[in-house]
Amino acid sequence: MKEVERLFLVDDDHIFLMIMKRMIIQTDAVESVDSFENGSDILEYLKANLSKPDALPEIILLDLNMPIMDGWQFLDAYREIQDQLARNIRIYILSSSNFEEDIRRAVEYPMVTEYLVKPLDPEKLQEILQRG
Amino acid sequence: MQQTPTFNLSPQELEIIVENSPTLIWKSNPDKSIAYFSNSWLEFRGRTFEEEMINGWQDGVHPDDIEACLESYFDHFDRREPFDIKYRLKRHDGVYRWILDKGTPHYNDNGRFIGYFGYCFDITDWIHTQEIIEQKNSTHRLMLQLASSFINVPLNDLDEAISKALADFGRHFKVDRSYIFDYNWDKRTCTNTYEWCAEGIEPQIQNLEDVSFDDLSGWEKHHRVGAKTQIIDVSQLSPDKAAVKALLEAQDIKSLITLPLMNQGFCIGFIGFDSVKSVRTFTKDEEDLLILFAEMLVNIYKRKKADQDLIQQKELAELGRKELEEAKSVASLGNWHLDLKSGIVTWSKELFKMFGLDPVGNPPSFPKQEKLFSPESWRLLKQKVVLAQKRQIPYEVELNFIRADQSKGWMWAKGYSEVDENNKLIGLKGIAQDITKRKELEIQLKQSKARYAEVAKRLQVASASAGFGIFEWDIQNDDAIWDDRMFSLYDIIEHECSNIHDAWVNRIHPEDRKAVQSAIDCALENGDEIKVSYRIIRSDGRICFIKSYGHILRNLQKLPLRMIGVSMDVTRAKLHQRHLEVKNKQLVDFSNVLAHNLRAPIVNIELLADLIDQSRSSEEAQEYKGQLRSVLGHLNEVFDELMESIKIRQDLDVESKEMKLQDEVEKVLKDFKEEIEENGVSLSFDLDKGDSIKYPPEYLSSILHNLISNALKFRSPNRSLNLGIKAHQEHQDLVLAVTDNGLGLDMRLAKDNLFKMRKVFHKHPEARGFGLFLTKTQVEAMDGEIWVESEVNKGSTFYVRFKNAVE
């Protein structure tokens, strides 16, 4: 059994997704990694699997700047469904923005565990995965 | 009870009677257990004989009554005495009914005790009636007692009587707290003036002084129109009543009712009753009583108030009398006389008083009166007296006199010559009056007038240099005086308006009129200054921002007489400020773009470079290099777009040209000719051919290009595209509308992001998120606006306001 069963990446940048997946697989601490291209896609997924703990991730790494539904809008929508989720999910913001305004705004969401600025170094990733 | 052989009935006949009687009948064994229950008992209980026999019946007795019931039963049983026991017994439907159980010992023919016979009656209704009667009696007693005590109580004991009444009422209604509040409608507060608490209940009166209406959640509105308020369960209050809920819960209140104290249609306060221990409702009868109580309280209040008023009136009358006396002595006229032959002067006592001299002595001779006046007044008086003597000219002068204590005053004096029957001058006589007070007021007034004249003059000088208009408004006569600048400022032609004030009000932007009026009302009410900003609409429709300052002049009674002040046009400053705000917002947006859009590809390059370093085969490295190239391409694209947008922002002096909108639209459509034909797009126009637009040609072309290209790009795959292009004029602005029936946007998601850089809302491969960003920049660079109305799968309309683009 690995440290983390499921981890979701939410980002519209395909190259970054590819690199992140690679990094995560290298840690050998995650059973399965899935990715979503925007907030709306993952929201639909969560809504469809509210009561299935096995289908839900333990960790979500969330980008902010995305088409259709951005990270902020996802957090707002997540707040509405959070109580119905069968699993406790840790959400990390993983954004290229090191803008103080964004960081301050993100930590005001109680469900956001931490704000991480891209690129994420492997030790930090390790630490997050061990935390569970 | 003895046996009843006297009736000579057969046992069968007796059994029929017993079994059909509505009375519940039982018979006991000598050992107190029950041996028999009649059918009526078993039917009442809804149980079988087996269930009820021996001690089974005891299950049906109310838990609160069982102990007393059994104790009484055993006690009487042991002493073989008949008994009446009242207890509650559970009926077949589960309802407890009050039962009167009459038991009598029973003996056989040999005189041996064989047990008890019992007869039970359902007395529930009777008990209820008794309770109601008792309650009513108690109520009547209470009301009578209150009424008589209120009528007879002396004024000084009223407080005590009211407190006692609250206590009596509280106890009677079994509530935990009863109280009275007085309203202060001016201050919008109420204050707890009387309170009674049941034993063990915390008093609250000290916490409830000047409670703001804001904490009452609108009770005062109910009370004001004579309506009660009632909260049956405080814990069930809706969230919008949070303030009052918090206030009540702080006092542990579970239920409460309040009733207004109405005096001739005016609400002076309210009484209330709290229940702290449990939730409490009130019956209609109880409420009627409370209303009656409230009315009695109001009568008491009225009496108290009337008594207080009477005392006050007496005091006022006393004060009035004193004032009148004083006024008389101040205003009283004095007489004087000068006998020219003897030189003797006579004064009436008022004159002595005026000069502060002893009325018992003689007045000084005329020449000696010099020291009684200021040198100037003395000269004047001498001159007038000489003229009166020589030419018999009567005079009337105001003189500055000096009292015995060296204080100075003003006197009005009139003198005329006195002749004998031969028309020969024999003396002078006249009257004099102390006018010091009046004179002082006049001087004050003169000084303040001079001061205002000075202010007005200075204003005029200032206005000439600062370019603002001066106004003076005679408030009492509603008459205004404006200088020329005011008329040009408000675009009003002087000889065309009959009332300047009305003309001015008409110029004010309708949305601002109310605010201006209330600022004026407020200043007239209690201020001496007014500062107000508002918009006006000039006759050509142009909106200007105006700032007005006014100073209010009041008379001694504080009545506002006139307002003088200035108005100035602050439109330029206002626009400048708005321009700065827009610029600042753009700057923040721009930093955002840098943080998100420019940093993202750089991060990727960094990561890819690491991967290339770590790659174990040249194929792997080659793959990453390919990706590196695509990231670099993307970076280039973002960079170019950024440069383009910066260019627009710097292009402040871009030149506008006059063009025909129709021509420009047609030019842009040519670029899309193929796409339009291929997809069978139907176009509709509503552009006035005469409409010309003054705008930078590159911008207009770019804006049109982007909006039309978006409509084509985001068309619905399910229907052919209808593209509508309309324009109309609004004042000096031209408003363009581009409508499509395409994919549309979810406005809840798009919100403020729609016009931001690199924000896309479609999964369309060509959605880049730059076109609208650029368009918005081009529109706002020329002070215009862009906005959108859209619905998913119905289509969108983009509007652009070209500011001042119509000549």
PDB file of C-alpha atoms in Angstrom, chain B residues 171-304:
ATOM      1  CA  ARG B 171     -47.956  36.426  39.337  1.00  0.00           C
ATOM      2  CA  HIS B 172     -51.485  36.102  38.053  1.00  0.00           C
ATOM      3  CA  PHE B 173     -50.349  35.142  34.563  1.00  0.00           C
ATOM      4  CA  LYS B 174     -47.563  32.941  35.946  1.00  0.00           C
ATOM      5  CA  VAL B 175     -44.902  34.673  33.828  1.00  0.00           C
ATOM      6  CA  ASP B 176     -41.347  35.260  34.974  1.00  0.00           C
ATOM      7  CA  ARG B 177     -40.934  38.934  34.257  1.00  0.00           C
ATOM      8  CA  SER B 178     -43.247  41.874  33.580  1.00  0.00           C
ATOM      9  CA  TYR B 179     -42.111  45.362  32.617  1.00  0.00           C
ATOM     10  CA  ILE B 180     -42.824  48.731  31.044  1.00  0.00           C
ATOM     11  CA  PHE B 181     -40.770  50.570  28.423  1.00  0.00           C
ATOM     12  CA  ASP B 182     -41.079  54.240  27.482  1.00  0.00           C
ATOM     13  CA  TYR B 183     -40.484  55.246  23.884  1.00  0.00           C
ATOM     14  CA  ASN B 184     -38.346  58.190  22.832  1.00  0.00           C
ATOM     15  CA  TRP B 185     -39.376  58.648  19.196  1.00  0.00           C
ATOM     16  CA  ASP B 186     -36.927  61.492  18.582  1.00  0.00           C
ATOM     17  CA  LYS B 187     -33.902  59.544  19.730  1.00  0.00           C
ATOM     18  CA  ARG B 188     -35.317  56.302  18.303  1.00  0.00           C
ATOM     19  CA  THR B 189     -34.763  54.495  21.567  1.00  0.00           C
ATOM     20  CA  CYS B 190     -36.779  52.970  24.381  1.00  0.00           C
ATOM     21  CA  THR B 191     -36.001  52.638  28.070  1.00  0.00           C
ATOM     22  CA  ASN B 192     -37.117  50.108  30.645  1.00  0.00           C
ATOM     23  CA  THR B 193     -38.824  52.142  33.395  1.00  0.00           C
ATOM     24  CA  TYR B 194     -40.491  49.496  35.569  1.00  0.00           C
ATOM     25  CA  GLU B 195     -39.795  45.821  36.065  1.00  0.00           C
ATOM     26  CA  TRP B 196     -41.009  42.932  38.186  1.00  0.00           C
ATOM     27  CA  CYS B 197     -39.258  39.540  38.316  1.00  0.00           C
ATOM     28  CA  ALA B 198     -40.425  36.247  39.720  1.00  0.00           C
ATOM     29  CA  GLU B 199     -38.278  34.671  42.398  1.00  0.00           C
ATOM     30  CA  GLY B 200     -34.934  33.444  41.075  1.00  0.00           C
ATOM     31  CA  ILE B 201     -35.215  35.458  37.844  1.00  0.00           C
ATOM     32  CA  GLU B 202     -32.427  37.863  36.973  1.00  0.00           C
ATOM     33  CA  PRO B 203     -33.588  41.537  36.740  1.00  0.00           C
ATOM     34  CA  GLN B 204     -32.674  43.279  33.465  1.00  0.00           C
ATOM     35  CA  ILE B 205     -33.777  46.859  33.970  1.00  0.00           C
ATOM     36  CA  GLN B 206     -30.244  48.190  34.442  1.00  0.00           C
ATOM     37  CA  ASN B 207     -29.207  46.772  31.030  1.00  0.00           C
ATOM     38  CA  LEU B 208     -32.119  48.246  29.139  1.00  0.00           C
ATOM     39  CA  GLU B 209     -31.640  51.974  29.071  1.00  0.00           C
ATOM     40  CA  ASP B 210     -31.854  53.752  25.710  1.00  0.00           C
ATOM     41  CA  VAL B 211     -32.204  50.530  23.731  1.00  0.00           C
ATOM     42  CA  SER B 212     -31.860  51.449  20.057  1.00  0.00           C
ATOM     43  CA  PHE B 213     -34.704  50.678  17.642  1.00  0.00           C
ATOM     44  CA  ASP B 214     -32.097  48.838  15.585  1.00  0.00           C
ATOM     45  CA  ASP B 215     -32.094  46.138  18.270  1.00  0.00           C
ATOM     46  CA  LEU B 216     -35.881  45.804  18.389  1.00  0.00           C
ATOM     47  CA  SER B 217     -36.299  44.341  14.894  1.00  0.00           C
ATOM     48  CA  GLY B 218     -39.262  46.560  14.122  1.00  0.00           C
ATOM     49  CA  TRP B 219     -41.369  46.203  17.284  1.00  0.00           C
ATOM     50  CA  GLU B 220     -41.755  49.953  17.402  1.00  0.00           C
ATOM     51  CA  LYS B 221     -43.497  49.866  14.015  1.00  0.00           C
ATOM     52  CA  HIS B 222     -46.126  47.471  15.369  1.00  0.00           C
ATOM     53  CA  HIS B 223     -46.528  49.383  18.588  1.00  0.00           C
ATOM     54  CA  ARG B 224     -46.818  52.692  16.772  1.00  0.00           C
ATOM     55  CA  VAL B 225     -49.988  51.504  15.060  1.00  0.00           C
ATOM     56  CA  GLY B 226     -51.350  49.907  18.211  1.00  0.00           C
ATOM     57  CA  ALA B 227     -50.451  46.296  17.443  1.00  0.00           C
ATOM     58  CA  LYS B 228     -48.959  43.756  19.850  1.00  0.00           C
ATOM     59  CA  THR B 229     -45.810  41.734  19.210  1.00  0.00           C
ATOM     60  CA  GLN B 230     -45.443  38.195  20.352  1.00  0.00           C
ATOM     61  CA  ILE B 231     -42.653  35.633  20.168  1.00  0.00           C
ATOM     62  CA  ILE B 232     -43.828  32.202  21.180  1.00  0.00           C
ATOM     63  CA  ASP B 233     -40.415  30.570  20.960  1.00  0.00           C
ATOM     64  CA  VAL B 234     -37.301  32.757  20.827  1.00  0.00           C
ATOM     65  CA  SER B 235     -35.103  29.836  19.704  1.00  0.00           C
ATOM     66  CA  GLN B 236     -37.221  29.550  16.541  1.00  0.00           C
ATOM     67  CA  LEU B 237     -36.643  33.169  15.422  1.00  0.00           C
ATOM     68  CA  SER B 238     -35.535  33.496  11.803  1.00  0.00           C
ATOM     69  CA  PRO B 239     -31.912  34.550  11.108  1.00  0.00           C
ATOM     70  CA  ASP B 240     -32.931  38.042   9.956  1.00  0.00           C
ATOM     71  CA  LYS B 241     -34.060  38.701  13.525  1.00  0.00           C
ATOM     72  CA  ALA B 242     -30.556  37.958  14.843  1.00  0.00           C
ATOM     73  CA  ALA B 243     -30.274  41.265  16.740  1.00  0.00           C
ATOM     74  CA  VAL B 244     -33.449  40.833  18.748  1.00  0.00           C
ATOM     75  CA  LYS B 245     -32.727  37.126  19.213  1.00  0.00           C
ATOM     76  CA  ALA B 246     -29.358  37.933  20.751  1.00  0.00           C
ATOM     77  CA  LEU B 247     -30.921  40.597  22.986  1.00  0.00           C
ATOM     78  CA  LEU B 248     -33.605  38.178  24.218  1.00  0.00           C
ATOM     79  CA  GLU B 249     -31.341  35.198  24.642  1.00  0.00           C
ATOM     80  CA  ALA B 250     -28.963  37.315  26.709  1.00  0.00           C
ATOM     81  CA  GLN B 251     -31.903  37.624  29.110  1.00  0.00           C
ATOM     82  CA  ASP B 252     -32.762  33.876  28.908  1.00  0.00           C
ATOM     83  CA  ILE B 253     -36.178  34.688  27.463  1.00  0.00           C
ATOM     84  CA  LYS B 254     -38.099  31.818  25.872  1.00  0.00           C
ATOM     85  CA  SER B 255     -41.408  33.514  25.074  1.00  0.00           C
ATOM     86  CA  LEU B 256     -42.735  36.996  25.327  1.00  0.00           C
ATOM     87  CA  ILE B 257     -45.622  39.238  24.475  1.00  0.00           C
ATOM     88  CA  THR B 258     -45.597  43.038  24.334  1.00  0.00           C
ATOM     89  CA  LEU B 259     -48.515  45.453  24.018  1.00  0.00           C
ATOM     90  CA  PRO B 260     -48.350  49.138  23.122  1.00  0.00           C
ATOM     91  CA  LEU B 261     -49.370  51.857  25.549  1.00  0.00           C
ATOM     92  CA  MET B 262     -51.548  54.060  23.366  1.00  0.00           C
ATOM     93  CA  ASN B 263     -52.511  57.579  24.341  1.00  0.00           C
ATOM     94  CA  GLN B 264     -55.078  59.038  21.934  1.00  0.00           C
ATOM     95  CA  GLY B 265     -53.598  57.148  19.008  1.00  0.00           C
ATOM     96  CA  PHE B 266     -50.009  57.926  19.964  1.00  0.00           C
ATOM     97  CA  CYS B 267     -47.786  55.176  21.298  1.00  0.00           C
ATOM     98  CA  ILE B 268     -45.908  56.241  24.439  1.00  0.00           C
ATOM     99  CA  GLY B 269     -44.391  52.903  25.362  1.00  0.00           C
ATOM    100  CA  PHE B 270     -45.193  49.253  25.866  1.00  0.00           C
ATOM    101  CA  ILE B 271     -45.732  46.618  28.514  1.00  0.00           C
ATOM    102  CA  GLY B 272     -44.313  43.167  28.172  1.00  0.00           C
ATOM    103  CA  PHE B 273     -44.355  39.788  29.798  1.00  0.00           C
ATOM    104  CA  ASP B 274     -41.456  37.330  29.537  1.00  0.00           C
ATOM    105  CA  SER B 275     -41.429  33.647  30.142  1.00  0.00           C
ATOM    106  CA  VAL B 276     -37.954  32.447  31.085  1.00  0.00           C
ATOM    107  CA  LYS B 277     -38.592  28.957  32.384  1.00  0.00           C
ATOM    108  CA  SER B 278     -40.779  27.608  29.604  1.00  0.00           C
ATOM    109  CA  VAL B 279     -42.465  28.460  26.324  1.00  0.00           C
ATOM    110  CA  ARG B 280     -45.737  30.268  27.042  1.00  0.00           C
ATOM    111  CA  THR B 281     -48.751  31.139  24.887  1.00  0.00           C
ATOM    112  CA  PHE B 282     -51.610  33.488  25.767  1.00  0.00           C
ATOM    113  CA  THR B 283     -55.317  32.813  25.200  1.00  0.00           C
ATOM    114  CA  LYS B 284     -57.598  35.409  23.662  1.00  0.00           C
ATOM    115  CA  ASP B 285     -59.094  36.128  27.102  1.00  0.00           C
ATOM    116  CA  GLU B 286     -55.679  36.617  28.600  1.00  0.00           C
ATOM    117  CA  GLU B 287     -54.685  38.976  25.811  1.00  0.00           C
ATOM    118  CA  ASP B 288     -57.869  41.006  26.314  1.00  0.00           C
ATOM    119  CA  LEU B 289     -56.933  41.367  29.955  1.00  0.00           C
ATOM    120  CA  LEU B 290     -53.434  42.492  29.067  1.00  0.00           C
ATOM    121  CA  ILE B 291     -54.902  45.123  26.742  1.00  0.00           C
ATOM    122  CA  LEU B 292     -57.168  46.311  29.546  1.00  0.00           C
ATOM    123  CA  PHE B 293     -54.157  46.494  31.843  1.00  0.00           C
ATOM    124  CA  ALA B 294     -52.252  48.521  29.238  1.00  0.00           C
ATOM    125  CA  GLU B 295     -55.151  50.974  29.018  1.00  0.00           C
ATOM    126  CA  MET B 296     -55.205  51.363  32.770  1.00  0.00           C
ATOM    127  CA  LEU B 297     -51.490  52.057  32.772  1.00  0.00           C
ATOM    128  CA  VAL B 298     -51.903  54.722  30.109  1.00  0.00           C
ATOM    129  CA  ASN B 299     -54.534  56.412  32.282  1.00  0.00           C
ATOM    130  CA  ILE B 300     -52.102  56.433  35.169  1.00  0.00           C
ATOM    131  CA  TYR B 301     -49.375  57.839  32.953  1.00  0.00           C
ATOM    132  CA  LYS B 302     -51.752  60.534  31.761  1.00  0.00           C
ATOM    133  CA  ARG B 303     -52.616  61.452  35.307  1.00  0.00           C
ATOM    134  CA  LYS B 304     -48.987  61.627  36.258  1.00  0.00           C
TER     135      LYS B 304
END
